[in-house]
PDB file of C-alpha atoms in Angstrom:
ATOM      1  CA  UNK Z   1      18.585 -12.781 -56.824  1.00 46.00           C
ATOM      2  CA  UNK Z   2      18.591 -10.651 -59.729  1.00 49.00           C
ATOM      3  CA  UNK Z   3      19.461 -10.968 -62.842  1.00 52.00           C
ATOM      4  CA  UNK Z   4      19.319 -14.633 -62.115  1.00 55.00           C
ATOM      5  CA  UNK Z   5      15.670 -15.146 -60.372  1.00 59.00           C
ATOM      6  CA  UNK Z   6      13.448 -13.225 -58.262  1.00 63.00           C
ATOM      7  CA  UNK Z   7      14.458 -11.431 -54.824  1.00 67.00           C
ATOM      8  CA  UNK Z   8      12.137 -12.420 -52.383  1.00 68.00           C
ATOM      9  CA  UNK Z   9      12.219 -12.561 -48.009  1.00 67.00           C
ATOM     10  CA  UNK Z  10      13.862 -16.225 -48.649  1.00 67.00           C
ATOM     11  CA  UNK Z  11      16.867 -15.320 -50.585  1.00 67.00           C
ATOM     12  CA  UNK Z  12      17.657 -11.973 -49.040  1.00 75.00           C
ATOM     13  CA  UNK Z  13      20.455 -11.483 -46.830  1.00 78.00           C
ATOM     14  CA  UNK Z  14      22.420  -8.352 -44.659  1.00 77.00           C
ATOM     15  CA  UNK Z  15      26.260  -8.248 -45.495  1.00 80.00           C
ATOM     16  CA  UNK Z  16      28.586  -6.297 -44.398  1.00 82.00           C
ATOM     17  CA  UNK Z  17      30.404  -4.424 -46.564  1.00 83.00           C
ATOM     18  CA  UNK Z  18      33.247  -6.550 -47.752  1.00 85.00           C
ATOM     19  CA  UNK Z  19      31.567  -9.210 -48.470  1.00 82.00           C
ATOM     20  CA  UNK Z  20      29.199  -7.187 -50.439  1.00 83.00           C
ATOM     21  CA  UNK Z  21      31.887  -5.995 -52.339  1.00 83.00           C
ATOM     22  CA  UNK Z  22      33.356  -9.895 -52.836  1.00 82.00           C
ATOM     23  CA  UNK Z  23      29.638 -10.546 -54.347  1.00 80.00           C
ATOM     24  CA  UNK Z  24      29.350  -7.981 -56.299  1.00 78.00           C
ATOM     25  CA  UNK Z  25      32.306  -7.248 -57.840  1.00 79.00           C
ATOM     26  CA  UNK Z  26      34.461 -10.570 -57.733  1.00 80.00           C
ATOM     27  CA  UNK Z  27      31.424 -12.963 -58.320  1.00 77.00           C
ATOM     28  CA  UNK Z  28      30.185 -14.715 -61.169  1.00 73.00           C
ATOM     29  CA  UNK Z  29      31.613 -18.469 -62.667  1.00 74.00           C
ATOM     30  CA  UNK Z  30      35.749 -18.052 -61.649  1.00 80.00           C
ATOM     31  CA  UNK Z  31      35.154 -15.899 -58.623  1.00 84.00           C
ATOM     32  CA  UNK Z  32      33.658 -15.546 -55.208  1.00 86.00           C
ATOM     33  CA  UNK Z  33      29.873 -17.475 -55.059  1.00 85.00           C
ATOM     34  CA  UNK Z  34      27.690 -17.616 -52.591  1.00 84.00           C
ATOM     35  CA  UNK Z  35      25.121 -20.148 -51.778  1.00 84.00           C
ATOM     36  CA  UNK Z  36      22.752 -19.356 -48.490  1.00 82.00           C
ATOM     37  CA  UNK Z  37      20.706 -22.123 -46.572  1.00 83.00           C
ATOM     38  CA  UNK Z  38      17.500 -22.080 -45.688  1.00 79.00           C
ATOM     39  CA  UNK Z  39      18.424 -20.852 -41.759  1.00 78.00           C
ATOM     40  CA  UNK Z  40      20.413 -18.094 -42.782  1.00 79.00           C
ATOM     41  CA  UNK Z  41      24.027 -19.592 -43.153  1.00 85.00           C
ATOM     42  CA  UNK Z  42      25.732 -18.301 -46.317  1.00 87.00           C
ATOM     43  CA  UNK Z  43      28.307 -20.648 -47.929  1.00 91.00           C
ATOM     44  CA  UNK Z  44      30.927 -18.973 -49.822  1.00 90.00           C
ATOM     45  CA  UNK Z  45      33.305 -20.434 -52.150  1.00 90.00           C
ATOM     46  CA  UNK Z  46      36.461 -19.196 -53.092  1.00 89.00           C
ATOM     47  CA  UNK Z  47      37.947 -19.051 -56.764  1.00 89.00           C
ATOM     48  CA  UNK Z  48      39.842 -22.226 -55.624  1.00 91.00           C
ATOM     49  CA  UNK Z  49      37.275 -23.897 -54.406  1.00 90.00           C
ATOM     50  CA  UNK Z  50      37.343 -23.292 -50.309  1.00 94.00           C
ATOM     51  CA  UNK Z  51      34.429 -23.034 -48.876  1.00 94.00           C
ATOM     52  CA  UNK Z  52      33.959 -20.797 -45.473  1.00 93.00           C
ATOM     53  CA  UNK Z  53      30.673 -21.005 -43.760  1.00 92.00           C
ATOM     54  CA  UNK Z  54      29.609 -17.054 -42.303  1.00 88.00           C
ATOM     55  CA  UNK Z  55      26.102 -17.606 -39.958  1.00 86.00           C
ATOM     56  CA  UNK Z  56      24.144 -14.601 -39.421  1.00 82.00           C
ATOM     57  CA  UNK Z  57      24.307 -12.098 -36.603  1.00 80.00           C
ATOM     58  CA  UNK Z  58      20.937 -11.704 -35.475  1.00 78.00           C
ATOM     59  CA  UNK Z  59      20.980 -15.808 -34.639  1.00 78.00           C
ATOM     60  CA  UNK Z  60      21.557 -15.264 -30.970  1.00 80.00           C
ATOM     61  CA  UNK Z  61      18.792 -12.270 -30.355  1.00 83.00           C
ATOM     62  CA  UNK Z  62      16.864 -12.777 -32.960  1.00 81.00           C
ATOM     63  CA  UNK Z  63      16.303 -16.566 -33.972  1.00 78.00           C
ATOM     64  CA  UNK Z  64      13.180 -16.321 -35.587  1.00 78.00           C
ATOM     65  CA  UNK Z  65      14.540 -14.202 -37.931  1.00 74.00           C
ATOM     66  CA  UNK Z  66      16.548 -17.450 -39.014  1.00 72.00           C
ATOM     67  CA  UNK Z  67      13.410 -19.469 -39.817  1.00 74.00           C
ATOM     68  CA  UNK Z  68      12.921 -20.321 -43.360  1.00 71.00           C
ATOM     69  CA  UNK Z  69      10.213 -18.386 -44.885  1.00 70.00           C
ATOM     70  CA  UNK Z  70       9.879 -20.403 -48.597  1.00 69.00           C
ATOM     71  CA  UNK Z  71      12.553 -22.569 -50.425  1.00 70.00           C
ATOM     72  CA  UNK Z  72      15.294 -20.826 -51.491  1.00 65.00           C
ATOM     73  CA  UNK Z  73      15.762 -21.393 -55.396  1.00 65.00           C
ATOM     74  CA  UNK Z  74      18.901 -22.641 -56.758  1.00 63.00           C
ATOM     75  CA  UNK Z  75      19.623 -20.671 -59.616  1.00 61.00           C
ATOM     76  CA  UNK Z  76      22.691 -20.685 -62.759  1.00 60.00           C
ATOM     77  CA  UNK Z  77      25.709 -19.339 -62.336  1.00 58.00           C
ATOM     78  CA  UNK Z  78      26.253 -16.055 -62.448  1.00 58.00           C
ATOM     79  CA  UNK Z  79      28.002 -13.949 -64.872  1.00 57.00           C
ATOM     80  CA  UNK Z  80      31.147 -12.471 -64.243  1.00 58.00           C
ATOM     81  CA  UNK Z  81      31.161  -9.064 -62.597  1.00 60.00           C
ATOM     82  CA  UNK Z  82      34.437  -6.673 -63.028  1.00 58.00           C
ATOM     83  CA  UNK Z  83      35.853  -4.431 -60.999  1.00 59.00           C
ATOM     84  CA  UNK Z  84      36.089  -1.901 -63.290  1.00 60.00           C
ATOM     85  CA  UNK Z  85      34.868   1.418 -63.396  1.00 57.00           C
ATOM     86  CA  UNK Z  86      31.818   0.701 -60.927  1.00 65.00           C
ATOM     87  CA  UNK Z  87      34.551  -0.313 -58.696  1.00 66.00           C
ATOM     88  CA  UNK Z  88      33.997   2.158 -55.525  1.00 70.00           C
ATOM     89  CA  UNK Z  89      37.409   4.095 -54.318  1.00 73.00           C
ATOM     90  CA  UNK Z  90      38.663   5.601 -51.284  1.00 76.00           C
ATOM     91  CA  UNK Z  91      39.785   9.244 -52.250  1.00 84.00           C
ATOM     92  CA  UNK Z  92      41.675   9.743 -48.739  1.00 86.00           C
ATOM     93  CA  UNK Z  93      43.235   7.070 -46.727  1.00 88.00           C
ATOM     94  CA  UNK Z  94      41.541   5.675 -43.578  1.00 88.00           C
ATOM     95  CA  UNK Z  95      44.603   6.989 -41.764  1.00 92.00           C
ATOM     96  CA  UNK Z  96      43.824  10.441 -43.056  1.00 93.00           C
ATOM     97  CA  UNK Z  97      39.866  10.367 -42.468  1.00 93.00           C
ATOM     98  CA  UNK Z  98      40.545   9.350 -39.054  1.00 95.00           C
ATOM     99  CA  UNK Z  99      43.136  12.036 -37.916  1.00 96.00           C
ATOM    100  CA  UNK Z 100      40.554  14.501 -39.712  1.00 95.00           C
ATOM    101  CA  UNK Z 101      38.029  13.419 -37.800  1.00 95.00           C
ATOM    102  CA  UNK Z 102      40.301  13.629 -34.345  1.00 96.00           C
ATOM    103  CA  UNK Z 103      41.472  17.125 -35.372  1.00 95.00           C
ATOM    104  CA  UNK Z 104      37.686  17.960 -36.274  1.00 94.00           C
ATOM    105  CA  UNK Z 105      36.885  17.249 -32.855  1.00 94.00           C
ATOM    106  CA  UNK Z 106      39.599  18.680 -30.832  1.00 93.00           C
ATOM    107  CA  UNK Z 107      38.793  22.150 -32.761  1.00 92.00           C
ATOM    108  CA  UNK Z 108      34.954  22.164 -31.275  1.00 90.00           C
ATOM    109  CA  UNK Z 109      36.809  21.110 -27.855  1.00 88.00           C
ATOM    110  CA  UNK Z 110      38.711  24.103 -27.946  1.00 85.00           C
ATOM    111  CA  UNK Z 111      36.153  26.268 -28.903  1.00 81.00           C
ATOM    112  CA  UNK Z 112      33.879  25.086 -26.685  1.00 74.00           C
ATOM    113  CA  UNK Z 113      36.339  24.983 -23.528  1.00 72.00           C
ATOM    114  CA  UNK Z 114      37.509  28.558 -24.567  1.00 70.00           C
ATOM    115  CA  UNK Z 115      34.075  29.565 -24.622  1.00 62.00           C
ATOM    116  CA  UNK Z 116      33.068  28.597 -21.110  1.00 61.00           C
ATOM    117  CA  UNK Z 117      36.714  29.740 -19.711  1.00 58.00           C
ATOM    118  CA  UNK Z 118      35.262  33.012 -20.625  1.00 60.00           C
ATOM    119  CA  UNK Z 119      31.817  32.792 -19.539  1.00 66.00           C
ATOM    120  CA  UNK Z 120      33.457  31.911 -16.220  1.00 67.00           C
ATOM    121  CA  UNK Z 121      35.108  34.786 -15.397  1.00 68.00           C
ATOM    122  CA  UNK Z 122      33.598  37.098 -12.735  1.00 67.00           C
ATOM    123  CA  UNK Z 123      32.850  40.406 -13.553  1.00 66.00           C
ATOM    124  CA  UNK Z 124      34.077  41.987 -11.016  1.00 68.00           C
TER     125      UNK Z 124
END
């Protein structure tokens, strides 16, 4: 893949977002690599050297998508990313975004419960 050779239907590949984050920004020659086979497994390898296997998803409904389409080119190693600025960051905690979204919620409960307790009352 770029910058180190083409992106085509063989070497492409859904992650989830952490380890899109491990490829992108702690990648390159003394960080996370990843090497991916030609039926969709994805070997990563740690700074130290552990590997972990990670098989695709879609395997078990979808095994054709598995099939090799062309050889998969081995490229050079990558550069070294950083984690610098392009680094993304979490401006409120997940704890936070979560009890916003409850509270969120329970306000259009109770306007919409308070709303049809009126709407229910006879007017006679």
């Amino acid at each position: 893949a770029y910058p180190h050779g083409p992106t085509c239907a063989s070497n492409l590949k859904a992650l989830c977002r952490f380890h899109h984050l491990l490829k992108t920004f702690w990648g390159g020659p003394h960080g996370w690599r990843d090497r991916q086979q030609p039926d969709g497994d994805v070997v990563w390898t740690s700074p130290s050297g552990q590997t972990y296997t990670t098989r695709p998803g879609s395997r078990l409904l979808f095994p054709s998508l598995c099939l090799p389409t062309a050889p998969i080119t081995v490229t050079d190693t990558p550069t070294a990313h950083t984690a610098g600025l392009t680094m993304p960051r979490r401006t409120t905690t997940r704890a936070h975004d979560r009890r916003q979204r409850i509270n969120d919620e329970r306000q259009h409960n109770h306007t919409d419960n308070h709303a049809t307790a009126l709407d229910a009352i006879p007017p006679f």
